[in-house]
mmCIF file of C-alpha atoms and ligand atoms in Angstrom:
data_model
loop_
_atom_site.group_PDB
_atom_site.id
_atom_site.type_symbol
_atom_site.label_atom_id
_atom_site.label_comp_id
_atom_site.label_asym_id
_atom_site.label_seq_id
_atom_site.Cartn_x
_atom_site.Cartn_y
_atom_site.Cartn_z
ATOM 1 C CA UNK G 1151 0.000 0.000 0.000
ATOM 2 C CA UNK G 1152 1.396 3.415 -1.007
ATOM 3 C CA UNK G 1153 0.157 5.946 1.565
ATOM 4 C CA UNK G 1154 0.457 8.907 -0.857
ATOM 5 C CA UNK G 1155 -2.343 7.438 -2.990
ATOM 6 C CA UNK G 1156 -6.035 8.242 -2.471
ATOM 7 C CA UNK G 1157 -7.961 5.566 -0.592
ATOM 8 C CA UNK G 1158 -10.744 3.894 -2.583
ATOM 9 C CA UNK G 1159 -13.418 1.787 -0.943
ATOM 10 C CA UNK G 1160 -15.043 -1.128 -2.777
ATOM 11 C CA UNK G 1161 -18.207 -2.136 -0.891
ATOM 12 C CA UNK G 1162 -19.639 -5.457 -2.111
ATOM 13 C CA UNK G 1163 -18.850 -7.363 -5.275
ATOM 14 C CA UNK G 1164 -17.538 -5.611 -8.356
ATOM 15 C CA UNK G 1165 -16.140 -6.419 -11.790
ATOM 16 C CA UNK G 1166 -12.633 -7.944 -11.433
ATOM 17 C CA UNK G 1167 -10.992 -5.357 -13.684
ATOM 18 C CA UNK G 1168 -12.272 -2.537 -11.464
ATOM 19 C CA UNK G 1169 -10.840 -4.314 -8.443
ATOM 20 C CA UNK G 1170 -7.433 -5.051 -9.992
ATOM 21 C CA UNK G 1171 -7.011 -1.523 -11.380
ATOM 22 C CA UNK G 1172 -8.091 0.078 -8.089
ATOM 23 C CA UNK G 1173 -5.636 -2.150 -6.213
ATOM 24 C CA UNK G 1174 -2.842 -1.222 -8.655
ATOM 25 C CA UNK G 1175 -3.506 2.520 -8.843
ATOM 26 C CA UNK G 1176 -4.839 3.468 -5.370
ATOM 27 C CA UNK G 1177 -4.896 2.302 -1.782
ATOM 28 C CA UNK G 1178 -7.819 -0.121 -1.926
ATOM 29 C CA UNK G 1179 -10.135 -1.220 0.878
ATOM 30 C CA UNK G 1180 -12.753 -3.890 0.185
ATOM 31 C CA UNK G 1181 -15.688 -4.679 2.477
ATOM 32 C CA UNK G 1182 -18.363 -7.304 1.979
ATOM 33 C CA UNK G 1183 -21.390 -4.999 1.979
ATOM 34 C CA UNK G 1184 -22.083 -1.254 2.074
ATOM 35 C CA UNK G 1185 -22.174 -1.165 5.880
ATOM 36 C CA UNK G 1186 -20.121 1.659 7.456
ATOM 37 C CA UNK G 1187 -19.951 -0.313 10.725
ATOM 38 C CA UNK G 1188 -17.449 -2.613 8.994
ATOM 39 C CA UNK G 1189 -14.858 0.220 9.166
ATOM 40 C CA UNK G 1190 -13.519 2.226 12.113
ATOM 41 C CA UNK G 1191 -13.755 6.035 12.112
ATOM 42 C CA UNK G 1192 -10.073 6.485 11.252
ATOM 43 C CA UNK G 1193 -10.353 4.290 8.164
ATOM 44 C CA UNK G 1194 -13.603 5.976 7.097
ATOM 45 C CA UNK G 1195 -11.855 9.360 7.270
ATOM 46 C CA UNK G 1196 -9.212 8.176 4.787
ATOM 47 C CA UNK G 1197 -11.724 7.196 2.098
ATOM 48 C CA UNK G 1198 -11.978 9.756 -0.720
ATOM 49 C CA UNK G 1199 -13.457 7.523 -3.428
ATOM 50 C CA UNK G 1200 -15.954 4.673 -3.722
ATOM 51 C CA UNK G 1201 -16.137 2.212 -6.634
ATOM 52 C CA UNK G 1202 -19.405 0.314 -6.422
ATOM 53 C CA UNK G 1203 -22.180 -1.665 -8.050
ATOM 54 C CA UNK G 1204 -24.450 -1.738 -5.008
ATOM 55 C CA UNK G 1205 -26.827 0.477 -3.011
ATOM 56 C CA UNK G 1206 -25.101 3.632 -1.785
ATOM 57 C CA UNK G 1207 -27.642 5.512 0.318
ATOM 58 C CA UNK G 1208 -27.473 8.842 2.147
ATOM 59 C CA UNK G 1209 -26.463 7.249 5.446
ATOM 60 C CA UNK G 1210 -23.539 5.452 3.823
ATOM 61 C CA UNK G 1211 -22.406 8.632 2.041
ATOM 62 C CA UNK G 1212 -22.541 10.562 5.318
ATOM 63 C CA UNK G 1213 -20.287 8.010 7.035
ATOM 64 C CA UNK G 1214 -17.289 9.214 4.976
ATOM 65 C CA UNK G 1215 -16.349 12.818 5.904
ATOM 66 C CA UNK G 1216 -13.724 13.180 3.148
ATOM 67 C CA UNK G 1217 -15.573 11.393 0.370
ATOM 68 C CA UNK G 1218 -15.139 13.156 -2.998
ATOM 69 C CA UNK G 1219 -16.469 10.700 -5.591
ATOM 70 C CA UNK G 1220 -18.704 7.653 -6.034
ATOM 71 C CA UNK G 1221 -17.979 5.861 -9.325
ATOM 72 C CA UNK G 1222 -20.912 3.587 -10.123
ATOM 73 C CA UNK G 1223 -20.318 0.487 -12.255
ATOM 74 C CA UNK G 1224 -23.286 0.716 -14.626
ATOM 75 C CA UNK G 1225 -25.054 3.436 -16.588
ATOM 76 C CA UNK G 1226 -28.128 2.986 -14.393
ATOM 77 C CA UNK G 1227 -27.342 4.630 -11.048
ATOM 78 C CA UNK G 1228 -30.727 4.303 -9.335
ATOM 79 C CA UNK G 1229 -28.870 2.503 -6.511
ATOM 80 C CA UNK G 1230 -26.926 5.671 -5.639
ATOM 81 C CA UNK G 1231 -28.520 8.623 -3.831
ATOM 82 C CA UNK G 1232 -26.977 11.058 -6.324
ATOM 83 C CA UNK G 1233 -29.044 14.021 -5.172
ATOM 84 C CA UNK G 1234 -27.766 13.624 -1.612
ATOM 85 C CA UNK G 1235 -24.198 13.128 -2.852
ATOM 86 C CA UNK G 1236 -24.449 16.323 -4.921
ATOM 87 C CA UNK G 1237 -25.789 18.251 -1.916
ATOM 88 C CA UNK G 1238 -22.662 17.207 -0.030
ATOM 89 C CA UNK G 1239 -20.366 18.138 -2.946
ATOM 90 C CA UNK G 1240 -19.643 14.479 -3.719
ATOM 91 C CA UNK G 1241 -19.294 13.640 -7.428
ATOM 92 C CA UNK G 1242 -21.214 10.638 -8.806
ATOM 93 C CA UNK G 1243 -20.233 9.062 -12.125
ATOM 94 C CA UNK G 1244 -21.791 6.248 -14.202
ATOM 95 C CA UNK G 1245 -20.810 4.327 -17.365
ATOM 96 C CA UNK G 1246 -22.840 5.683 -20.309
ATOM 97 C CA UNK G 1247 -22.308 5.058 -24.050
ATOM 98 C CA UNK G 1248 -19.647 2.315 -23.803
ATOM 99 C CA UNK G 1249 -22.390 -0.305 -23.307
ATOM 100 C CA UNK G 1250 -25.204 1.081 -25.489
ATOM 101 C CA UNK G 1251 -24.526 -1.019 -28.608
ATOM 102 C CA UNK G 1252 -24.018 -4.230 -26.587
ATOM 103 C CA UNK G 1253 -27.266 -3.705 -24.672
ATOM 104 C CA UNK G 1254 -29.133 -2.856 -27.889
ATOM 105 C CA UNK G 1255 -27.786 -5.995 -29.625
ATOM 106 C CA UNK G 1256 -28.884 -8.158 -26.685
ATOM 107 C CA UNK G 1257 -32.324 -6.517 -26.640
ATOM 108 C CA UNK G 1258 -32.910 -7.376 -30.301
ATOM 109 C CA UNK G 1259 -31.768 -10.940 -29.548
ATOM 110 C CA UNK G 1260 -34.174 -11.153 -26.616
ATOM 111 C CA UNK G 1261 -37.027 -9.841 -28.778
ATOM 112 C CA UNK G 1262 -36.348 -12.447 -31.481
ATOM 113 C CA UNK G 1263 -35.991 -15.230 -28.895
ATOM 114 C CA UNK G 1264 -39.298 -14.218 -27.333
ATOM 115 C CA UNK G 1265 -41.160 -14.179 -30.651
ATOM 116 C CA UNK G 1266 -39.514 -17.066 -32.498
ATOM 117 C CA UNK G 1267 -38.810 -19.281 -29.436
ATOM 118 C CA UNK G 1268 -35.183 -19.886 -30.485
ATOM 119 C CA UNK G 1269 -33.982 -21.064 -27.020
ATOM 120 C CA UNK G 1270 -36.813 -23.606 -26.930
ATOM 121 C CA UNK G 1271 -36.104 -24.704 -30.504
ATOM 122 C CA UNK G 1272 -32.442 -25.303 -29.610
ATOM 123 C CA UNK G 1273 -33.450 -27.289 -26.522
ATOM 124 C CA UNK G 1274 -35.684 -29.366 -28.866
ATOM 125 C CA UNK G 1275 -32.681 -30.260 -31.069
ATOM 126 C CA UNK G 1276 -30.442 -31.053 -28.088
ATOM 127 C CA UNK G 1277 -33.103 -33.306 -26.560
ATOM 128 C CA UNK G 1278 -33.182 -35.383 -29.756
ATOM 129 C CA UNK G 1279 -36.783 -34.420 -30.377
ATOM 130 C CA UNK G 1280 -36.250 -33.196 -33.971
ATOM 131 C CA UNK G 1281 -35.172 -36.693 -35.065
ATOM 132 C CA UNK G 1282 -37.726 -38.425 -32.848
ATOM 133 C CA UNK G 1283 -40.782 -36.212 -33.315
ATOM 134 C CA UNK G 1284 -40.215 -34.193 -36.483
ATOM 135 C CA UNK G 1285 -39.967 -30.426 -37.052
ATOM 136 C CA UNK G 1286 -40.316 -27.935 -34.206
ATOM 137 C CA UNK G 1287 -43.841 -26.440 -34.274
ATOM 138 C CA UNK G 1288 -44.331 -23.209 -36.228
ATOM 139 C CA UNK G 1289 -44.258 -20.177 -33.941
ATOM 140 C CA UNK G 1290 -47.496 -18.271 -33.550
ATOM 141 C CA UNK G 1291 -45.538 -15.007 -33.126
ATOM 142 C CA UNK G 1292 -43.279 -13.199 -35.578
ATOM 143 C CA UNK G 1293 -41.422 -9.901 -35.784
ATOM 144 C CA UNK G 1294 -42.922 -9.328 -39.231
ATOM 145 C CA UNK G 1295 -45.648 -6.706 -39.341
ATOM 146 C CA UNK G 1296 -45.020 -5.449 -35.811
ATOM 147 C CA UNK G 1297 -45.039 -1.856 -34.617
ATOM 148 C CA UNK G 1298 -42.464 -1.103 -31.950
ATOM 149 C CA UNK G 1299 -42.784 1.315 -29.034
ATOM 150 C CA UNK G 1300 -39.706 2.317 -27.060
ATOM 151 C CA UNK G 1301 -40.336 3.516 -23.489
ATOM 152 C CA UNK G 1302 -37.167 5.614 -22.944
ATOM 153 C CA UNK G 1303 -35.540 6.820 -26.176
ATOM 154 C CA UNK G 1304 -32.182 7.730 -24.629
ATOM 155 C CA UNK G 1305 -28.743 6.407 -25.559
ATOM 156 C CA UNK G 1306 -29.741 2.735 -25.434
ATOM 157 C CA UNK G 1307 -33.335 3.233 -26.588
ATOM 158 C CA UNK G 1308 -32.110 5.037 -29.700
ATOM 159 C CA UNK G 1309 -29.579 2.263 -30.450
ATOM 160 C CA UNK G 1310 -32.438 -0.265 -30.191
ATOM 161 C CA UNK G 1311 -34.702 1.904 -32.360
ATOM 162 C CA UNK G 1312 -32.047 2.230 -35.105
ATOM 163 C CA UNK G 1313 -31.617 -1.556 -35.194
ATOM 164 C CA UNK G 1314 -35.355 -2.257 -35.358
ATOM 165 C CA UNK G 1315 -35.811 0.467 -37.964
ATOM 166 C CA UNK G 1316 -33.311 -1.475 -40.087
ATOM 167 C CA UNK G 1317 -35.535 -4.555 -39.609
ATOM 168 C CA UNK G 1318 -38.229 -2.567 -41.467
ATOM 169 C CA UNK G 1319 -40.448 -1.805 -38.474
ATOM 170 C CA UNK G 1320 -42.233 1.472 -37.630
ATOM 171 C CA UNK G 1321 -40.948 3.006 -34.381
ATOM 172 C CA UNK G 1322 -42.875 4.994 -31.773
ATOM 173 C CA UNK G 1323 -41.596 6.198 -28.394
ATOM 174 C CA UNK G 1324 -42.481 7.819 -25.088
ATOM 175 C CA UNK G 1325 -40.164 10.110 -23.148
ATOM 176 C CA UNK G 1326 -41.012 13.142 -21.005
ATOM 177 C CA UNK G 1327 -39.385 15.416 -23.597
ATOM 178 C CA UNK G 1328 -40.003 15.010 -27.330
ATOM 179 C CA UNK G 1329 -36.729 14.582 -29.232
ATOM 180 C CA UNK G 1330 -36.203 16.937 -32.166
ATOM 181 C CA UNK G 1331 -33.420 14.837 -33.726
ATOM 182 C CA UNK G 1332 -35.510 11.776 -34.707
ATOM 183 C CA UNK G 1333 -38.475 11.137 -37.020
ATOM 184 C CA UNK G 1334 -40.054 8.444 -34.844
ATOM 185 C CA UNK G 1335 -43.606 9.010 -33.575
ATOM 186 C CA UNK G 1336 -43.636 10.522 -30.062
ATOM 187 C CA UNK G 1337 -46.423 9.893 -27.541
ATOM 188 C CA UNK G 1338 -46.798 12.172 -24.540
ATOM 189 C CA UNK G 1339 -48.031 9.324 -22.328
ATOM 190 C CA UNK G 1340 -46.959 5.713 -21.843
ATOM 191 C CA UNK G 1341 -50.608 4.674 -22.157
ATOM 192 C CA UNK G 1342 -50.836 6.383 -25.533
ATOM 193 C CA UNK G 1343 -47.688 4.597 -26.697
ATOM 194 C CA UNK G 1344 -48.927 1.192 -25.499
ATOM 195 C CA UNK G 1345 -52.222 1.684 -27.367
ATOM 196 C CA UNK G 1346 -50.441 2.572 -30.612
ATOM 197 C CA UNK G 1347 -48.016 -0.376 -30.727
ATOM 198 C CA UNK G 1348 -47.971 -4.157 -30.262
ATOM 199 C CA UNK G 1349 -44.345 -4.483 -29.136
ATOM 200 C CA UNK G 1350 -43.183 -2.440 -26.151
ATOM 201 C CA UNK G 1351 -39.486 -2.190 -25.267
ATOM 202 C CA UNK G 1352 -38.911 -0.770 -21.777
ATOM 203 C CA UNK G 1353 -35.512 0.895 -21.322
ATOM 204 C CA UNK G 1354 -36.114 3.807 -18.937
ATOM 205 C CA UNK G 1355 -33.991 4.268 -15.789
ATOM 206 C CA UNK G 1356 -35.286 2.830 -12.514
ATOM 207 C CA UNK G 1357 -36.321 5.006 -9.559
ATOM 208 C CA UNK G 1358 -39.427 6.651 -8.141
ATOM 209 C CA UNK G 1359 -40.492 8.337 -11.402
ATOM 210 C CA UNK G 1360 -40.804 5.016 -13.264
ATOM 211 C CA UNK G 1361 -41.765 2.699 -10.359
ATOM 212 C CA UNK G 1362 -44.273 0.104 -11.665
ATOM 213 C CA UNK G 1363 -45.076 2.390 -14.609
ATOM 214 C CA UNK G 1364 -45.736 -0.696 -16.734
ATOM 215 C CA UNK G 1365 -48.863 -1.941 -14.942
ATOM 216 C CA UNK G 1366 -52.038 -3.899 -15.788
ATOM 217 C CA UNK G 1367 -53.550 -0.942 -17.700
ATOM 218 C CA UNK G 1368 -50.463 -0.566 -19.888
ATOM 219 C CA UNK G 1369 -50.372 -4.318 -20.586
ATOM 220 C CA UNK G 1370 -54.077 -4.295 -21.490
ATOM 221 C CA UNK G 1371 -53.461 -1.354 -23.811
ATOM 222 C CA UNK G 1372 -50.714 -3.371 -25.533
ATOM 223 C CA UNK G 1373 -53.329 -6.037 -26.270
ATOM 224 C CA UNK G 1374 -53.605 -9.769 -26.894
ATOM 225 C CA UNK G 1375 -50.972 -9.789 -29.662
ATOM 226 C CA UNK G 1376 -48.743 -7.613 -27.475
ATOM 227 C CA UNK G 1377 -45.138 -8.430 -26.609
ATOM 228 C CA UNK G 1378 -43.273 -6.740 -23.763
ATOM 229 C CA UNK G 1379 -39.472 -6.564 -23.647
ATOM 230 C CA UNK G 1380 -37.935 -5.234 -20.430
ATOM 231 C CA UNK G 1381 -34.226 -4.341 -20.262
ATOM 232 C CA UNK G 1382 -34.182 -1.174 -18.116
ATOM 233 C CA UNK G 1383 -34.868 -1.951 -14.445
ATOM 234 C CA UNK G 1384 -37.156 -4.526 -12.833
ATOM 235 C CA UNK G 1385 -38.713 -1.835 -10.642
ATOM 236 C CA UNK G 1386 -40.370 -0.263 -13.718
ATOM 237 C CA UNK G 1387 -42.585 -3.284 -14.251
ATOM 238 C CA UNK G 1388 -45.426 -4.531 -12.025
ATOM 239 C CA UNK G 1389 -44.300 -8.184 -12.082
ATOM 240 C CA UNK G 1390 -47.517 -9.490 -10.494
ATOM 241 C CA UNK G 1391 -49.592 -7.735 -13.165
ATOM 242 C CA UNK G 1392 -47.321 -9.155 -15.871
ATOM 243 C CA UNK G 1393 -47.711 -12.700 -14.545
ATOM 244 C CA UNK G 1394 -51.525 -12.368 -14.676
ATOM 245 C CA UNK G 1395 -51.405 -10.810 -18.155
ATOM 246 C CA UNK G 1396 -49.187 -13.616 -19.506
ATOM 247 C CA UNK G 1397 -51.192 -16.351 -17.798
ATOM 248 C CA UNK G 1398 -54.529 -15.004 -19.058
ATOM 249 C CA UNK G 1399 -53.019 -14.249 -22.503
ATOM 250 C CA UNK G 1400 -54.008 -10.608 -22.154
ATOM 251 C CA UNK G 1401 -50.625 -10.101 -23.824
ATOM 252 C CA UNK G 1402 -48.943 -12.737 -25.984
ATOM 253 C CA UNK G 1403 -45.418 -12.945 -24.559
ATOM 254 C CA UNK G 1404 -42.677 -11.155 -22.641
ATOM 255 C CA UNK G 1405 -38.880 -11.127 -22.692
ATOM 256 C CA UNK G 1406 -37.169 -9.931 -19.520
ATOM 257 C CA UNK G 1407 -33.509 -9.241 -18.688
ATOM 258 C CA UNK G 1408 -34.224 -7.374 -15.438
ATOM 259 C CA UNK G 1409 -36.347 -8.233 -12.398
ATOM 260 C CA UNK G 1410 -37.724 -6.550 -9.303
ATOM 261 C CA UNK G 1411 -35.714 -8.631 -6.795
ATOM 262 C CA UNK G 1412 -32.615 -9.874 -8.612
ATOM 263 C CA UNK G 1413 -31.279 -12.523 -8.615
ATOM 264 C CA UNK G 1414 -34.628 -13.931 -7.514
ATOM 265 C CA UNK G 1415 -37.147 -14.523 -10.284
ATOM 266 C CA UNK G 1416 -40.722 -15.388 -9.238
ATOM 267 C CA UNK G 1417 -41.484 -19.080 -9.783
ATOM 268 C CA UNK G 1418 -44.800 -18.047 -11.347
ATOM 269 C CA UNK G 1419 -42.852 -16.241 -14.086
ATOM 270 C CA UNK G 1420 -40.538 -19.199 -14.617
ATOM 271 C CA UNK G 1421 -43.547 -21.494 -14.986
ATOM 272 C CA UNK G 1422 -44.982 -19.462 -17.880
ATOM 273 C CA UNK G 1423 -44.248 -20.819 -21.369
ATOM 274 C CA UNK G 1424 -44.711 -17.381 -22.935
ATOM 275 C CA UNK G 1425 -41.951 -15.701 -20.873
ATOM 276 C CA UNK G 1426 -38.362 -15.609 -22.138
ATOM 277 C CA UNK G 1427 -35.994 -14.907 -19.221
ATOM 278 C CA UNK G 1428 -32.360 -13.726 -19.087
ATOM 279 C CA UNK G 1429 -30.219 -13.137 -15.943
ATOM 280 C CA UNK G 1430 -29.429 -9.396 -16.453
ATOM 281 C CA UNK G 1431 -26.843 -10.028 -19.170
ATOM 282 C CA UNK G 1432 -27.538 -7.230 -21.657
ATOM 283 C CA UNK G 1433 -24.070 -5.660 -21.213
ATOM 284 C CA UNK G 1434 -22.345 -8.838 -20.088
ATOM 285 C CA UNK G 1435 -19.518 -9.428 -22.585
ATOM 286 C CA UNK G 1436 -15.915 -9.272 -21.398
ATOM 287 C CA UNK G 1437 -15.061 -6.389 -23.730
ATOM 288 C CA UNK G 1438 -18.050 -4.218 -22.777
ATOM 289 C CA UNK G 1439 -17.679 -4.888 -19.059
ATOM 290 C CA UNK G 1440 -13.936 -4.045 -19.377
ATOM 291 C CA UNK G 1441 -14.829 -0.727 -21.022
ATOM 292 C CA UNK G 1442 -17.274 -0.015 -18.180
ATOM 293 C CA UNK G 1443 -14.584 -0.949 -15.624
ATOM 294 C CA UNK G 1444 -12.059 1.381 -17.230
ATOM 295 C CA UNK G 1445 -14.566 4.221 -17.141
ATOM 296 C CA UNK G 1446 -15.163 3.644 -13.415
ATOM 297 C CA UNK G 1447 -11.442 3.803 -12.606
ATOM 298 C CA UNK G 1448 -10.670 6.617 -15.065
ATOM 299 C CA UNK G 1449 -13.407 8.714 -13.419
ATOM 300 C CA UNK G 1450 -11.853 8.119 -9.980
ATOM 301 C CA UNK G 1451 -8.378 9.000 -11.266
ATOM 302 C CA UNK G 1452 -9.528 12.172 -13.028
ATOM 303 C CA UNK G 1453 -11.630 13.603 -10.188
ATOM 304 C CA UNK G 1454 -9.170 12.750 -7.418
ATOM 305 C CA UNK G 1455 -6.398 14.309 -9.523
ATOM 306 C CA UNK G 1456 -8.329 17.602 -9.734
ATOM 307 C CA UNK G 1457 -9.489 17.091 -13.323
ATOM 308 C CA UNK G 1458 -13.151 17.043 -14.486
ATOM 309 C CA UNK G 1459 -15.000 13.755 -14.129
ATOM 310 C CA UNK G 1460 -15.378 11.996 -17.498
ATOM 311 C CA UNK G 1461 -19.019 10.974 -17.098
ATOM 312 C CA UNK G 1462 -20.749 12.816 -14.238
ATOM 313 C CA UNK G 1463 -24.425 11.995 -13.684
ATOM 314 C CA UNK G 1464 -26.747 14.956 -14.384
ATOM 315 C CA UNK G 1465 -27.284 15.680 -10.657
ATOM 316 C CA UNK G 1466 -23.522 16.331 -10.289
ATOM 317 C CA UNK G 1467 -22.717 17.914 -13.660
ATOM 318 C CA UNK G 1468 -22.115 21.355 -12.144
ATOM 319 C CA UNK G 1469 -19.937 20.249 -9.204
ATOM 320 C CA UNK G 1470 -16.436 21.580 -8.703
ATOM 321 C CA UNK G 1471 -13.722 19.431 -7.165
ATOM 322 C CA UNK G 1472 -13.418 20.170 -3.451
ATOM 323 C CA UNK G 1473 -9.958 21.516 -2.639
ATOM 324 C CA UNK G 1474 -7.669 19.271 -0.599
HETATM 325 P P1 LIG A 1710 -30.471 7.652 -20.911
HETATM 326 O O1 LIG A 1710 -29.645 7.985 -22.104
HETATM 327 O O2 LIG A 1710 -30.442 8.571 -19.740
HETATM 328 O O3 LIG A 1710 -31.970 7.481 -21.413
HETATM 329 C C1 LIG A 1710 -33.067 7.426 -20.567
HETATM 330 C C2 LIG A 1710 -34.325 7.700 -21.394
HETATM 331 O O4 LIG A 1710 -35.458 7.497 -20.573
HETATM 332 C C3 LIG A 1710 -34.411 9.125 -21.936
HETATM 333 O O5 LIG A 1710 -34.934 9.074 -23.218
HETATM 334 C C4 LIG A 1710 -35.377 9.809 -20.972
HETATM 335 O O6 LIG A 1710 -36.052 10.857 -21.664
HETATM 336 C C5 LIG A 1710 -36.307 8.652 -20.641
HETATM 337 N N1 LIG A 1710 -36.934 8.791 -19.328
HETATM 338 C C6 LIG A 1710 -36.325 8.954 -18.132
HETATM 339 N N2 LIG A 1710 -37.241 9.060 -17.142
HETATM 340 C C7 LIG A 1710 -38.448 8.953 -17.750
HETATM 341 C C8 LIG A 1710 -39.778 9.004 -17.259
HETATM 342 N N3 LIG A 1710 -40.046 9.167 -15.951
HETATM 343 N N4 LIG A 1710 -40.774 8.851 -18.149
HETATM 344 C C9 LIG A 1710 -40.522 8.695 -19.463
HETATM 345 N N5 LIG A 1710 -39.283 8.646 -19.982
HETATM 346 C C10 LIG A 1710 -38.250 8.788 -19.130
HETATM 347 O O7 LIG A 1710 -30.084 6.225 -20.333
HETATM 348 P P2 LIG A 1710 -29.493 4.970 -21.141
HETATM 349 O O8 LIG A 1710 -28.022 5.058 -21.213
HETATM 350 O O9 LIG A 1710 -30.278 4.803 -22.408
HETATM 351 O O10 LIG A 1710 -29.877 3.803 -20.097
HETATM 352 C C11 LIG A 1710 -31.223 3.568 -19.758
HETATM 353 C C12 LIG A 1710 -31.356 2.560 -18.632
HETATM 354 O O11 LIG A 1710 -31.124 1.238 -19.120
HETATM 355 C C13 LIG A 1710 -30.356 2.687 -17.480
HETATM 356 O O12 LIG A 1710 -30.738 3.703 -16.573
HETATM 357 C C14 LIG A 1710 -30.386 1.308 -16.861
HETATM 358 O O13 LIG A 1710 -31.348 1.245 -15.832
HETATM 359 C C15 LIG A 1710 -30.807 0.410 -18.020
HETATM 360 N N6 LIG A 1710 -29.717 -0.518 -18.425
HETATM 361 C C16 LIG A 1710 -29.911 -1.869 -18.299
HETATM 362 C C17 LIG A 1710 -28.911 -2.730 -18.706
HETATM 363 C C18 LIG A 1710 -29.061 -4.215 -18.593
HETATM 364 O O14 LIG A 1710 -28.055 -4.900 -18.422
HETATM 365 N N7 LIG A 1710 -30.261 -4.749 -18.708
HETATM 366 C C19 LIG A 1710 -27.712 -2.237 -19.218
HETATM 367 C C20 LIG A 1710 -27.561 -0.872 -19.321
HETATM 368 C C21 LIG A 1710 -28.583 -0.012 -18.929
HETATM 369 P P3 LIG A 1710 -36.701 12.109 -20.879
HETATM 370 O O15 LIG A 1710 -35.657 12.593 -19.906
HETATM 371 O O16 LIG A 1710 -37.023 13.074 -21.966
HETATM 372 O O17 LIG A 1710 -37.909 11.584 -20.214
HETATM 373 C C1 LIG A 1711 -24.848 -3.960 -15.484
HETATM 374 C C2 LIG A 1711 -26.672 -2.259 -16.053
HETATM 375 O O1 LIG A 1711 -25.196 -5.291 -15.561
HETATM 376 O O2 LIG A 1711 -25.315 -0.471 -16.784
HETATM 377 C C3 LIG A 1711 -26.358 -0.818 -16.211
HETATM 378 O O3 LIG A 1711 -27.185 -0.001 -15.783
HETATM 379 O O4 LIG A 1711 -27.721 -2.620 -15.636
HETATM 380 C C4 LIG A 1711 -25.700 -3.292 -16.492
HETATM 381 O O5 LIG A 1711 -24.867 -2.860 -17.509
HETATM 382 C C5 LIG A 1711 -24.943 -3.602 -14.064
HETATM 383 O O6 LIG A 1711 -24.862 -2.236 -13.851
HETATM 384 C C6 LIG A 1711 -23.846 -4.291 -13.289
HETATM 385 O O7 LIG A 1711 -23.851 -3.880 -11.980
#
């Protein structure tokens, strides 16, 4: 440990490249969970940076008197109380852009798997059923002729929209602010979007403003041929309402990469044949996760060196580095 280096705390699990770079470039302290009681007051006073992929609430932030930056591993930073951090002059950074194409690619894959049942068709081959029973049944659902709605046309939503546009599909979207740089059809409400489309891709950030926004009414508006794809945050979807809608065929199918209580997935969802489920893997390639890891550590290095953060979250965009 080189005592002239800033001290960086890693609470909970994190990507191995973040950990190895933090250990190489700073004084690193790792604790099992984000519990300040795991550190004595003297150690807490040394911490100037946090690298994390877990819940960082106001109480945890307040336990570190010299904290200058929280570098979140992930573009979604709903787990960090960024408003409180900003009020204390603590910078918060996330990992935008470097994962957008990967997440958009995975979303298109999830949509196709949901409609054309490709994971089930592969399982059919591997089980020897093709030879024993004949061709896999024709799928009742197809991407052809669909109209896509994107709930959240930000960096990732736009990357998804561009891909699906290239598949020849009309694109609609809902955001709070209409974009003036796209020709897609904007709807000022989520309900209006759900009524206008049969394929809804949910890619808004988590948090209070989007909590259970996709509820029974939205699913009913999507309709019996409707397909829901959820890759933003599990909190945005009312999972109980989705289970009922899938079971009663009020919508046709759903593909989910994110869940309300990860890594726990309700058994009722797993039991449904018309649900296609992934374990939060949309950005999970080695190269994309390495790029995210580098952004986490480069943000720490820049801010603690007195330079601007590379990717501050909007709540902290105006912050100046505290002297000292
Ligand atoms: P972004 O560029 O900030 O885009 C967010 C979009 O959502 C914007 O278009 C924003 O437009 C819209 N939005 C935000 N709050 C809204 C609200 N209350 N109602 C309607 N629209 C709202 O973020 P991004 O980089 O695309 O990432 C989006 C999210 O994807 C992340 O926050 C994260 O939760 C999730 N994600 C998941 C994975 C995964 O592995 N599954 C990977 C990466 C990201 P307005 O501000 O105009 O409303
Ligand atoms: C990561 C994500 O899986 O960037 C995000 O918001 O959800 C994913 O890329 C996650 O952040 C890892 O902690």
